[in-house]
Tab-separated table of C-alpha atoms (C1' of nucleotides) in Angstrom:
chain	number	residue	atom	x	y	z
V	1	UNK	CA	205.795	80.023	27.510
V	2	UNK	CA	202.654	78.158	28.626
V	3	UNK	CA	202.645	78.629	32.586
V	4	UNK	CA	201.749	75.766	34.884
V	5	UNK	CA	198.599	76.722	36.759
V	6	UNK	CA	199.077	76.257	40.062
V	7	UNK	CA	198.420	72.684	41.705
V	8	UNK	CA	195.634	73.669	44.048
V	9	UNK	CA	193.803	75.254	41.518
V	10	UNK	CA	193.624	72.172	38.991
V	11	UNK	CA	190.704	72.793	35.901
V	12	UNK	CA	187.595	71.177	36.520
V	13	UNK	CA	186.913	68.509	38.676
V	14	UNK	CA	189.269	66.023	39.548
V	15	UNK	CA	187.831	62.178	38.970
V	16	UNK	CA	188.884	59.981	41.803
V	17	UNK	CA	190.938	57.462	39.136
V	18	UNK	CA	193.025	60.213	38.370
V	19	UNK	CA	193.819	61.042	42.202
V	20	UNK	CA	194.577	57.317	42.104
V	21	UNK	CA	196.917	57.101	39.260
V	22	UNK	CA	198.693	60.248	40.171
V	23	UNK	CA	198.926	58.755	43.940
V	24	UNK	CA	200.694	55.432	41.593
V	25	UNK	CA	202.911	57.879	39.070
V	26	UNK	CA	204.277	59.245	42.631
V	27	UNK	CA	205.421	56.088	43.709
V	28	UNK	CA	206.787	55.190	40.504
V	29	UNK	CA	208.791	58.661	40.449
V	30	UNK	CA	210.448	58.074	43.588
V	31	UNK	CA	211.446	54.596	42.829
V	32	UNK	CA	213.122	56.483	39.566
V	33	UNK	CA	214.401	58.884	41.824
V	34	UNK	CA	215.759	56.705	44.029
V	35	UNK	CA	217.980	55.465	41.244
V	36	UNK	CA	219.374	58.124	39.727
V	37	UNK	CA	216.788	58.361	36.623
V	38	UNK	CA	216.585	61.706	35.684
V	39	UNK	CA	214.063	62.057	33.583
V	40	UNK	CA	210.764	59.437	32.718
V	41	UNK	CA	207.985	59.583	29.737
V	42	UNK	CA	204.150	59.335	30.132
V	43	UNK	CA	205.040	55.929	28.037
V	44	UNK	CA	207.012	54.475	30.653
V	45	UNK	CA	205.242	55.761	33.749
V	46	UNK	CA	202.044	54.507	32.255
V	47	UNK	CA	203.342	50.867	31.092
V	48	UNK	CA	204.897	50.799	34.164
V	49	UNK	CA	201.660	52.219	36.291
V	50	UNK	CA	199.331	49.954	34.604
V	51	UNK	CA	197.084	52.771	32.063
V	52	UNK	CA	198.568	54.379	28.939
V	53	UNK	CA	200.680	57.213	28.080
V	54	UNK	CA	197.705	59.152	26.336
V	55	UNK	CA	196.061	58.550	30.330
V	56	UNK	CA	199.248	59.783	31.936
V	57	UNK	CA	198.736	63.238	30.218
V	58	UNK	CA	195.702	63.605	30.209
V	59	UNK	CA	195.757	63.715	34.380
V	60	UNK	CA	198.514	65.380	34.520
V	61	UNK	CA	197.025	68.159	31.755
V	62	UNK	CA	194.333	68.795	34.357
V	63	UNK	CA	197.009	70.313	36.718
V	64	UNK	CA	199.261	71.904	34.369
V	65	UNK	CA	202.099	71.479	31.713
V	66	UNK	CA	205.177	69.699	33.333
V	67	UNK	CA	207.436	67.977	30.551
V	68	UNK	CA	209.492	69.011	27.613
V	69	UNK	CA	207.734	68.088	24.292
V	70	UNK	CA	210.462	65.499	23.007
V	71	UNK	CA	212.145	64.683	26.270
V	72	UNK	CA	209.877	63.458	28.975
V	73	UNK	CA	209.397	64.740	32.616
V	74	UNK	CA	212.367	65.936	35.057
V	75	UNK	CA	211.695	63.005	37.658
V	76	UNK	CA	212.550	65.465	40.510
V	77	UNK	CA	210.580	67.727	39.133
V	78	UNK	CA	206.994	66.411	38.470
V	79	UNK	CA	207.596	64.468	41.803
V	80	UNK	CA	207.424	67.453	43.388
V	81	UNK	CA	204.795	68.617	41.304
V	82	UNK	CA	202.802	65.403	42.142
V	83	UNK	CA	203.442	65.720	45.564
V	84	UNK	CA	201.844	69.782	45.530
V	85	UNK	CA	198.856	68.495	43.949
V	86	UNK	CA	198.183	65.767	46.521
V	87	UNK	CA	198.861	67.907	49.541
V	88	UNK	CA	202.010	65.890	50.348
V	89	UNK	CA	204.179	69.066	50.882
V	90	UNK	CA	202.730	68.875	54.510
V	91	UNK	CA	202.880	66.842	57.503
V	92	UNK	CA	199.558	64.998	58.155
V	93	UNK	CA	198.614	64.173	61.573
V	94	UNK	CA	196.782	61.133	61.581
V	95	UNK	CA	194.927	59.489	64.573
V	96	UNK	CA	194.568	55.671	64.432
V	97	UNK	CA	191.314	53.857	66.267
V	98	UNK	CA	191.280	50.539	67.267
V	99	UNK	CA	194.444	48.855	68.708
V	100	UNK	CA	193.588	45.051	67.701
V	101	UNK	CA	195.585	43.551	65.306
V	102	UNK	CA	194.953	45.586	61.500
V	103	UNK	CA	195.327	48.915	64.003
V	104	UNK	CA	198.882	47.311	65.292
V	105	UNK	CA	199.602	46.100	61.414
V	106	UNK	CA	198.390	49.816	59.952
V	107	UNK	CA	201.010	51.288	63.153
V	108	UNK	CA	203.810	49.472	62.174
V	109	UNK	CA	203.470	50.063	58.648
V	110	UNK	CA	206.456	52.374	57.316
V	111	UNK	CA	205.534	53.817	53.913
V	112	UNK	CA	202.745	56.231	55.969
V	113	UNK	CA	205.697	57.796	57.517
V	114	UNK	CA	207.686	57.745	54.289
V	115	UNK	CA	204.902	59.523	52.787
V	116	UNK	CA	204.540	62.093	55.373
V	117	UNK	CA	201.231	60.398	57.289
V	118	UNK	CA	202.721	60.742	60.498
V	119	UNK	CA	200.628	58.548	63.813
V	120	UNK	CA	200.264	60.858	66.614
V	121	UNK	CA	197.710	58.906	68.608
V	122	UNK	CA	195.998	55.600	69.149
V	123	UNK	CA	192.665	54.761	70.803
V	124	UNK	CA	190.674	51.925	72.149
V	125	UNK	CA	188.163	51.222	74.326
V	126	UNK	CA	189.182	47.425	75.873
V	127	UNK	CA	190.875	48.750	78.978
V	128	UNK	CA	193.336	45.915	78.780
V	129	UNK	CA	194.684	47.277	75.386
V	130	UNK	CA	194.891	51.256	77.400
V	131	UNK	CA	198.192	51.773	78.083
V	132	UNK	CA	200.151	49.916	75.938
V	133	UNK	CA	203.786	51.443	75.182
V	134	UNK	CA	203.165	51.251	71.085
V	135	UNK	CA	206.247	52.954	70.031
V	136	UNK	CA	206.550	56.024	71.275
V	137	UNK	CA	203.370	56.794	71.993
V	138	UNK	CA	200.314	55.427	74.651
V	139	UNK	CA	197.579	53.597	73.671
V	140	UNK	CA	194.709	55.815	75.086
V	141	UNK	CA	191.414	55.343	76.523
V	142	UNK	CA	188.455	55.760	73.971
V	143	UNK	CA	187.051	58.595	76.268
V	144	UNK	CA	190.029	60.852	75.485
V	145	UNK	CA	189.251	60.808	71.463
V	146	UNK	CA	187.436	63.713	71.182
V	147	UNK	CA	189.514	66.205	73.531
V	148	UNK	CA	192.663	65.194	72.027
V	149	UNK	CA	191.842	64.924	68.449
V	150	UNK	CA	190.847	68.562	68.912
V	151	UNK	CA	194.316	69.000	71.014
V	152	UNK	CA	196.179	67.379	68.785
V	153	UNK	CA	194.612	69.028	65.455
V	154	UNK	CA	194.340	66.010	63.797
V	155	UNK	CA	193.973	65.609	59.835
V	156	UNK	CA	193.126	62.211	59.353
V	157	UNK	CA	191.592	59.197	61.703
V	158	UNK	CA	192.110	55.816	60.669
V	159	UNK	CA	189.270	53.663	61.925
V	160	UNK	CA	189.952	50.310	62.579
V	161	UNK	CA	187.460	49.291	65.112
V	162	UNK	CA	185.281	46.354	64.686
V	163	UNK	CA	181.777	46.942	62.578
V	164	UNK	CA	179.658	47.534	64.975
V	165	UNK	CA	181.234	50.557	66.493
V	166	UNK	CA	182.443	52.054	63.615
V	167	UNK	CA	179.682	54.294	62.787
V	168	UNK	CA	180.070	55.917	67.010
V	169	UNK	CA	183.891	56.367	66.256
V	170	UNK	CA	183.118	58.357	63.368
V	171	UNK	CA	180.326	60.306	64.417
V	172	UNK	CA	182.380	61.873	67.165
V	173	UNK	CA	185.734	62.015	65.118
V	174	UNK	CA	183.678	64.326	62.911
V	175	UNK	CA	182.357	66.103	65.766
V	176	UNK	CA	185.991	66.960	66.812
V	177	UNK	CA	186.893	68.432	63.435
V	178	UNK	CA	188.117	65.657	61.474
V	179	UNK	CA	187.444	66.119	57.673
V	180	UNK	CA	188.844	62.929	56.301
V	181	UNK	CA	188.653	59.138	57.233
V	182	UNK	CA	189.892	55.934	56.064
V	183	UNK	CA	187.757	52.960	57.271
V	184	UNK	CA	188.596	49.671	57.599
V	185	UNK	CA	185.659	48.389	59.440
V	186	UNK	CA	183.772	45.842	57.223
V	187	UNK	CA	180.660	48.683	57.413
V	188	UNK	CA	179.503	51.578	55.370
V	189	UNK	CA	179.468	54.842	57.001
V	190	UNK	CA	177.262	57.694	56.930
V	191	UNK	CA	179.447	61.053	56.961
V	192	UNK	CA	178.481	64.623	56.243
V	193	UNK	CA	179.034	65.730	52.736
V	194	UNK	CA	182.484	67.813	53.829
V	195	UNK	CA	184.231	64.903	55.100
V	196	UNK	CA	186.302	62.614	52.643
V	197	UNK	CA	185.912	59.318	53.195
V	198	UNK	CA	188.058	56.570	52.079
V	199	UNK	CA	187.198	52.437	52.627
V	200	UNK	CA	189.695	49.497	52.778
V	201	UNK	CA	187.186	46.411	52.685
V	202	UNK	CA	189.328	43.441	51.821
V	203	UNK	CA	185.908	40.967	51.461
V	204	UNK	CA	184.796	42.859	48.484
V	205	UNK	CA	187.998	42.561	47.157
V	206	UNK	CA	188.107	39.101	47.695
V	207	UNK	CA	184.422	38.447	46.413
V	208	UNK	CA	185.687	40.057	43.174
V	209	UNK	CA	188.409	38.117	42.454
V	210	UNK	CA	185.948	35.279	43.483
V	211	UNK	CA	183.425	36.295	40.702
V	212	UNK	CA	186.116	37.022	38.133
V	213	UNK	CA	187.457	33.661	38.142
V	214	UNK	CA	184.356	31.509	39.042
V	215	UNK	CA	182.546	30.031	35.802
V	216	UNK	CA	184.270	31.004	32.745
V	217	UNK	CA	183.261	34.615	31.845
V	218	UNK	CA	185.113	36.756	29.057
V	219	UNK	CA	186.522	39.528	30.431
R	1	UNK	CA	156.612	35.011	34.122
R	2	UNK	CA	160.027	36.533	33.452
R	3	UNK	CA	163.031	33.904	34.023
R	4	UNK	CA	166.160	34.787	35.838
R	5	UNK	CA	168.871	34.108	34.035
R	6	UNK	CA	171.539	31.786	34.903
R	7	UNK	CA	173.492	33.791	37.412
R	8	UNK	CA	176.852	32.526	35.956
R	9	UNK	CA	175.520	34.478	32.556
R	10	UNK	CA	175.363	38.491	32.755
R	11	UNK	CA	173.613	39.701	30.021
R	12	UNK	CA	176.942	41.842	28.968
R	13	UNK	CA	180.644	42.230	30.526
R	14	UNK	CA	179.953	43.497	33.988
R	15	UNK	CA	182.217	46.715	35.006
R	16	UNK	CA	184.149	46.069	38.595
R	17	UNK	CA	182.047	48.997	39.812
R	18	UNK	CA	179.235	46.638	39.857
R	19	UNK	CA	180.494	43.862	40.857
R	20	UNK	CA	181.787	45.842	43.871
R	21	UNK	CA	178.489	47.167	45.004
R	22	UNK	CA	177.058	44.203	44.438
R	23	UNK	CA	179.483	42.845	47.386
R	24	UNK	CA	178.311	45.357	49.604
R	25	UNK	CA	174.499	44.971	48.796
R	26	UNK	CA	175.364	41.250	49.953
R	27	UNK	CA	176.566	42.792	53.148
R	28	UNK	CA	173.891	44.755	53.705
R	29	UNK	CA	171.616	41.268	52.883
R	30	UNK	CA	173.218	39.327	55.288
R	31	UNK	CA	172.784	42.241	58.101
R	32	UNK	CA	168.888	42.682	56.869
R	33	UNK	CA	168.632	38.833	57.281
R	34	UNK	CA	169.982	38.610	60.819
R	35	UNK	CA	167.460	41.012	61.972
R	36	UNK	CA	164.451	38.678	60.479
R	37	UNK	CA	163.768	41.626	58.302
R	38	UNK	CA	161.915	39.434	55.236
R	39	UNK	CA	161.692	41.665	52.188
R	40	UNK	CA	163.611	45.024	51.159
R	41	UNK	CA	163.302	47.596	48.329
R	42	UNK	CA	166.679	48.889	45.843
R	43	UNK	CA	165.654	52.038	48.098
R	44	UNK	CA	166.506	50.940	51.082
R	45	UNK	CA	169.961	48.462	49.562
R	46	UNK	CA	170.315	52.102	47.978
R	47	UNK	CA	170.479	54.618	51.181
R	48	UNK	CA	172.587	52.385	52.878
R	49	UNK	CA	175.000	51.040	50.386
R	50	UNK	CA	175.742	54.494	49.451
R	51	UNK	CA	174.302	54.623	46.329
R	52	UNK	CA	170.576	55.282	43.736
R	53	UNK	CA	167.994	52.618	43.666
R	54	UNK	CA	168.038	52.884	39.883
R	55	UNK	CA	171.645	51.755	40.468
R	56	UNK	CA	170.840	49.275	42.425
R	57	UNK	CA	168.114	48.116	39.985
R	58	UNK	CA	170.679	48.393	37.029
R	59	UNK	CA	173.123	46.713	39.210
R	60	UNK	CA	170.870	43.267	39.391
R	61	UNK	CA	169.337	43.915	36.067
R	62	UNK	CA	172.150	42.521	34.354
R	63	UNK	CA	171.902	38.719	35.939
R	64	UNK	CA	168.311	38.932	36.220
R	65	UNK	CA	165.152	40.081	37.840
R	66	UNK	CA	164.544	39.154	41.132
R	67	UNK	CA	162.255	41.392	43.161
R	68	UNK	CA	158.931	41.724	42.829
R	69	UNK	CA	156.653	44.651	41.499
R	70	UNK	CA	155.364	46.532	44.123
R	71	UNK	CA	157.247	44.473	46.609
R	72	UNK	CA	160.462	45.089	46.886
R	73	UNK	CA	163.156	41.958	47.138
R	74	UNK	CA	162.802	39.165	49.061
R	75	UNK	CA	166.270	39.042	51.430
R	76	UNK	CA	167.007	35.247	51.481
R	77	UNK	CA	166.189	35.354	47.704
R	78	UNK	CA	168.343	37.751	47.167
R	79	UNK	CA	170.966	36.952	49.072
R	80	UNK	CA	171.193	33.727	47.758
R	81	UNK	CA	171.308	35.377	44.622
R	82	UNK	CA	174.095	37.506	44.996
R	83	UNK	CA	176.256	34.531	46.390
R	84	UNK	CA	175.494	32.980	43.468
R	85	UNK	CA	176.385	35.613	40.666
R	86	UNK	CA	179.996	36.544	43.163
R	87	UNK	CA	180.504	32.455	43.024
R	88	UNK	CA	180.604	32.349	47.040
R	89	UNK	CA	178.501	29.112	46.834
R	90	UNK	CA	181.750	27.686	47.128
R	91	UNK	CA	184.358	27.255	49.422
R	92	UNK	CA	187.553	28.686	48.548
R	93	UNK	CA	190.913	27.751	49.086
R	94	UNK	CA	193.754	30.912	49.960
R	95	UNK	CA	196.871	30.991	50.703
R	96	UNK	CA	198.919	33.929	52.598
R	97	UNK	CA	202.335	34.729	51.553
R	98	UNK	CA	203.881	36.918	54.171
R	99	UNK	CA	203.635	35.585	57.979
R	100	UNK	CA	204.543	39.609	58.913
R	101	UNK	CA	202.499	42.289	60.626
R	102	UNK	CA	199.983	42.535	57.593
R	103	UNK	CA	199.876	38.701	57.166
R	104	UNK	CA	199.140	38.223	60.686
R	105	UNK	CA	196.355	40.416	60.899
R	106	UNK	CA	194.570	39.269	57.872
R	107	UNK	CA	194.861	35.751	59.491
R	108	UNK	CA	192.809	36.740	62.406
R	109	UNK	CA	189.842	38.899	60.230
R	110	UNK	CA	187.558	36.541	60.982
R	111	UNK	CA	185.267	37.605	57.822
R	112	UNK	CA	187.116	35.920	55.687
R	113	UNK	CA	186.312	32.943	56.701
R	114	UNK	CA	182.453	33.619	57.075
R	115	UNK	CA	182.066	34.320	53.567
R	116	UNK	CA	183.718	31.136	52.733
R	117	UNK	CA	187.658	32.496	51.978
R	118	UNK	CA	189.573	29.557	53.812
R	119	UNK	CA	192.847	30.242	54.462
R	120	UNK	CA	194.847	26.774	53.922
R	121	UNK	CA	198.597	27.782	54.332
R	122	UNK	CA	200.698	30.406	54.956
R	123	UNK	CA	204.541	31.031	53.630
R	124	UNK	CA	207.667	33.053	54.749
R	125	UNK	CA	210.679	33.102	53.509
R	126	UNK	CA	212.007	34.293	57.309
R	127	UNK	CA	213.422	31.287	58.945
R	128	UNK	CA	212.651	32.913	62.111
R	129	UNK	CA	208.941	32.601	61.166
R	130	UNK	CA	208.833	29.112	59.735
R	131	UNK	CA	207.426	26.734	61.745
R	132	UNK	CA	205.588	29.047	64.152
R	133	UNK	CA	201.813	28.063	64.896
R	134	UNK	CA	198.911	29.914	63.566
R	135	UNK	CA	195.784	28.526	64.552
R	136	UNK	CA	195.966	24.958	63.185
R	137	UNK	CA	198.508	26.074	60.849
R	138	UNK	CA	202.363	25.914	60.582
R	139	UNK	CA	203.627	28.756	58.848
R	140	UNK	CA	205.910	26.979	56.238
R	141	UNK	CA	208.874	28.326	54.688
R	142	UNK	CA	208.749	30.036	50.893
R	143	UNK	CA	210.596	26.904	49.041
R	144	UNK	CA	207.600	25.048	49.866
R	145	UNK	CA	205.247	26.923	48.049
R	146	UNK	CA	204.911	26.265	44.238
R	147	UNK	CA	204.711	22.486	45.275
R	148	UNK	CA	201.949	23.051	47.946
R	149	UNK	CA	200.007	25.743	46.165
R	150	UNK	CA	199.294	23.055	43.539
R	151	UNK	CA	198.465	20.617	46.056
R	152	UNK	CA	196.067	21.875	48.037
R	153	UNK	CA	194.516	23.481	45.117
R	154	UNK	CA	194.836	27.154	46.036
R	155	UNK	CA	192.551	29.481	44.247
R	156	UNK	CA	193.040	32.408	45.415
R	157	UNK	CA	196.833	33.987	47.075
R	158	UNK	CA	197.086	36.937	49.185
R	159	UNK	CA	200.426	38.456	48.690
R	160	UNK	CA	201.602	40.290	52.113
R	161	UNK	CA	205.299	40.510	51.460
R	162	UNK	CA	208.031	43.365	50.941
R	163	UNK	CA	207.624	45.407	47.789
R	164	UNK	CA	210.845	44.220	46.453
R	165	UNK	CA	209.590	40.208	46.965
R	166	UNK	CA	205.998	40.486	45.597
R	167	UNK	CA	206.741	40.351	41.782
R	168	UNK	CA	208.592	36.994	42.464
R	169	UNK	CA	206.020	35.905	44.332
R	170	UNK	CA	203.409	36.348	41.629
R	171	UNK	CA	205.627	34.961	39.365
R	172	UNK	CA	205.294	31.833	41.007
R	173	UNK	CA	201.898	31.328	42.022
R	174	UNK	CA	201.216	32.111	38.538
R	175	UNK	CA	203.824	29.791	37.497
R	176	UNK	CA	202.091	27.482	40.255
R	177	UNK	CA	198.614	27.624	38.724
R	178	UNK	CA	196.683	30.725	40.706
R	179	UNK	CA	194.301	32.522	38.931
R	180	UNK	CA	193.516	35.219	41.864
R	181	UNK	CA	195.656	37.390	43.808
R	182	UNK	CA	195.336	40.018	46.251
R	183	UNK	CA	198.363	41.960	46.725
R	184	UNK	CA	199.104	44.453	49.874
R	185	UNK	CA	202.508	44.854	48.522
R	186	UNK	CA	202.733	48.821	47.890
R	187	UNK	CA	203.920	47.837	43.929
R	188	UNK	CA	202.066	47.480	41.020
R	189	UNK	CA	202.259	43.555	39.430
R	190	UNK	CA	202.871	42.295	36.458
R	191	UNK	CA	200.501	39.267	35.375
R	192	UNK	CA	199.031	37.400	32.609
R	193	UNK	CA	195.634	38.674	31.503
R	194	UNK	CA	194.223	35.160	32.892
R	195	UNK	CA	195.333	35.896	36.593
R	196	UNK	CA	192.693	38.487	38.126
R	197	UNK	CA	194.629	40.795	40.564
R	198	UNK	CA	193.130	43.520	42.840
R	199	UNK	CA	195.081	46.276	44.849
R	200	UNK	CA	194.910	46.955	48.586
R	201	UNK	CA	196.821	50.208	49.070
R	202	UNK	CA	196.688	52.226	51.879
R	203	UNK	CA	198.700	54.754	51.067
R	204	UNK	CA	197.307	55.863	47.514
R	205	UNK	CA	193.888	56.064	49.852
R	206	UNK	CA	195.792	58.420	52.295
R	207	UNK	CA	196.940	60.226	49.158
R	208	UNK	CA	193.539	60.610	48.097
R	209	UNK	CA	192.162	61.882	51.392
R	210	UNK	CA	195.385	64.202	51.607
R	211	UNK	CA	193.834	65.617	48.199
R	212	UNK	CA	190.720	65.989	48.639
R	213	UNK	CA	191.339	68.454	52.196
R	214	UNK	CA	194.092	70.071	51.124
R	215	UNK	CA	193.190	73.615	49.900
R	216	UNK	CA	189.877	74.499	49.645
R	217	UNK	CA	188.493	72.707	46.315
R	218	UNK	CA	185.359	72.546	45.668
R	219	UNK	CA	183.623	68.520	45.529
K	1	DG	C1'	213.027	63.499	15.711
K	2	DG	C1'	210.475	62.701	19.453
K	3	DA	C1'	207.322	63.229	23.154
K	4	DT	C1'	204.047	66.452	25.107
K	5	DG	C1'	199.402	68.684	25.505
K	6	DT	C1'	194.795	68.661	24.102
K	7	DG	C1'	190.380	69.090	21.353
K	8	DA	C1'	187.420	65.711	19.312
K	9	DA	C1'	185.671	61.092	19.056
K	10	DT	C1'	184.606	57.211	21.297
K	11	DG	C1'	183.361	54.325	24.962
K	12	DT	C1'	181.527	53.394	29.535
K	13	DC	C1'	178.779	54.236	33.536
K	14	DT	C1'	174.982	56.541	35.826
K	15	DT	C1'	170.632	58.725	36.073
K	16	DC	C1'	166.029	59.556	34.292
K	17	DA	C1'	161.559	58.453	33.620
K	18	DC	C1'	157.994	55.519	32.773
K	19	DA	C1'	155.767	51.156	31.143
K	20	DG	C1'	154.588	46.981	33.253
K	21	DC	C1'	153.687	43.761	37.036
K	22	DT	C1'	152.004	42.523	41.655
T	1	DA	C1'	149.213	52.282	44.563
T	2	DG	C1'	153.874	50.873	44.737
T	3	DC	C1'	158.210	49.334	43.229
T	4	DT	C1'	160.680	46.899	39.784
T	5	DG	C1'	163.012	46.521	35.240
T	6	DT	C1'	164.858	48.881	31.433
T	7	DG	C1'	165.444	51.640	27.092
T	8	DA	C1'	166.964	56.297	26.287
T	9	DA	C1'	169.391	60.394	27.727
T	10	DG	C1'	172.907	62.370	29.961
T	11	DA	C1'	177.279	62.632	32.377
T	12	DC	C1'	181.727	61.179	32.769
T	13	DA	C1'	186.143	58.899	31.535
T	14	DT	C1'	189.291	57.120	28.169
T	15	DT	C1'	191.446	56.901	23.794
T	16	DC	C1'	192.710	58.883	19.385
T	17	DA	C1'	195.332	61.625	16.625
T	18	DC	C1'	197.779	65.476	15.572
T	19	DA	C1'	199.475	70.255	16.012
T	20	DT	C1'	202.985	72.037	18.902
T	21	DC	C1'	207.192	72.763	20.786
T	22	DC	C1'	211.927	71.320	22.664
DNA sequence: GGATGTGAATGTCTTCACAGCT
DNA sequence: AGCTGTGAAGACATTCACATCC
């Protein structure tokens, strides 16, 4: 019996589409879960996940061997699996910068909880924002990042602070410890090679569906 | 003298990869430009888009040559250029579905609007929404929105609405004549091969960051 | 029978390296 | 001399196709 290796030890190096899809075959497992499905093939969770079946395997191959040749995947099962080899077995702690209005969107946004991303700060610097009852937390003063990202040993800062100051945020976030970042400021960042770094940048997504449907290209 | 070509014909199909970085070499353009700074070098668009000036040089190769041996680019060449290849010569006309959290904060991102993404309308199916004023808008209520999607021409739709509602809505914006959509719904979307669609989701981002600290794996 | 797991083949994207202009 | 533009090489990702096992 072939033995799956175990999910933080996955063979080779991991491309960042397959983190993606697997991320997407998560979701798509606990929607199956959710409704009883018991088990799912690569067929279905790649028709259903946008790729193909031959795809599906192939990333999940890379981590180990988790269906039954003839019958599928246990949806219960290779959820969990999924979730090992994302780190989702944990609690994150995630600090969120930049109370305006994406930071106040990104806060009230459920499926980070669902997933285990929990909020355990917010910062800002406009002193009119400091104080704010957001939740059940305090919208603290800018000045306080560093101390209590260290205090609070946190995983993950969200940065959503306009362009301009992006690049401070960050710098000092890493200074504190943080290894991993998801940016939403319109900006590129410069980070040290250990930190993961993640952008949201809705204008290039927007000048890409420009370009795909202005003039009429093949694609 | 080499001629450019026309920028509305790549030599080739051009991979999203490209198009994207070509979006944030335009950024970096229009920063470059505010500062006066005349001329730059795929070096320089290089170090801080994050990328090699051979890529950079590839990147541009395929709609035509526009630097200069020696030289470097010129930036209000250039950038003029690069509108002109993502089509953002042109106004265009969005629409928001979703008057919620998300929906509200995209409203306000004032880049949109600087690079020419006007947003015309806004739907909800909430009634407790409808009617509400954003801006110089009214948000109007769901029913309304195959009709006015086709009336005020609405090229591109950003879908901001419950997981369970954004298929429908796609459906009929399709149905309605849209041939670009940007979904924040946390689902994947079924369209025609026509409609271009891109993905904003947060959480498989998280999910990758979540990867790529937990354990100790080697990048 | 039916779907997985996976080498091999294919396809795509990136990097190299240098000829060719300015 | 300096930097672009670009074929060719190399790296990487996807798809094929089939042996393997439930």
């Amino acid at each position: 019996m072939k033995k799956a290796r175990s999910p933080v030890e996955p063979r080779g190096k991991i491309s960042e589409s397959t983190v993606r899809r697997l991320s997407s075959y998560l979701r798509l497992l606990h929607e199956a879960d959710a409704l009883g499905q018991e088990t799912i093939s690569s067929e279905e969770l790649a028709e259903r996940g946008g790729t193909t079946s031959a795809q599906v395997r192939k990333d999940l191959s890379f981590f180990g061997s988790f269906g039954k040749r003839g019958l599928g995947y246990s949806v219960p099962e290779l959820l969990r699996e999924i979730e090992g080899i994302l780190g989702l077995h944990r609690r994150w702690r995630v600090a969120l910068v930049g109370a305006g209005k994406i930071g106040s969107a990104l806060f009230s946004y459920r499926d980070f909880q669902r997933r285990g991303f929990h909020i355990q700060a917010v910062f800002d610097s406009d002193p009119g924002k400091v104080g704010a009852s957001w939740g059940d937390l305090r919208v603290r003063h800018d000045q306080e990042m560093d101390r209590a990202i260290r205090e609070d040993a946190i995983d993950i800062v969200i940065v959503a602070v306009p362009a301009e100051a992006a690049q401070g945020v960050v710098d000092r976030v890493v200074g504190a410890g943080v290894r991993a970042i998801l940016n939403f400021a319109p900006t590129r960042l410069r980070v040290p090679e250990s930190v993961a770094l993640r952008y949201v940048d809705m204008t290039v997504e927007l000048e890409g569906l420009a370009y795909a449907i202005s003039g009429e290209r093949l694609r």
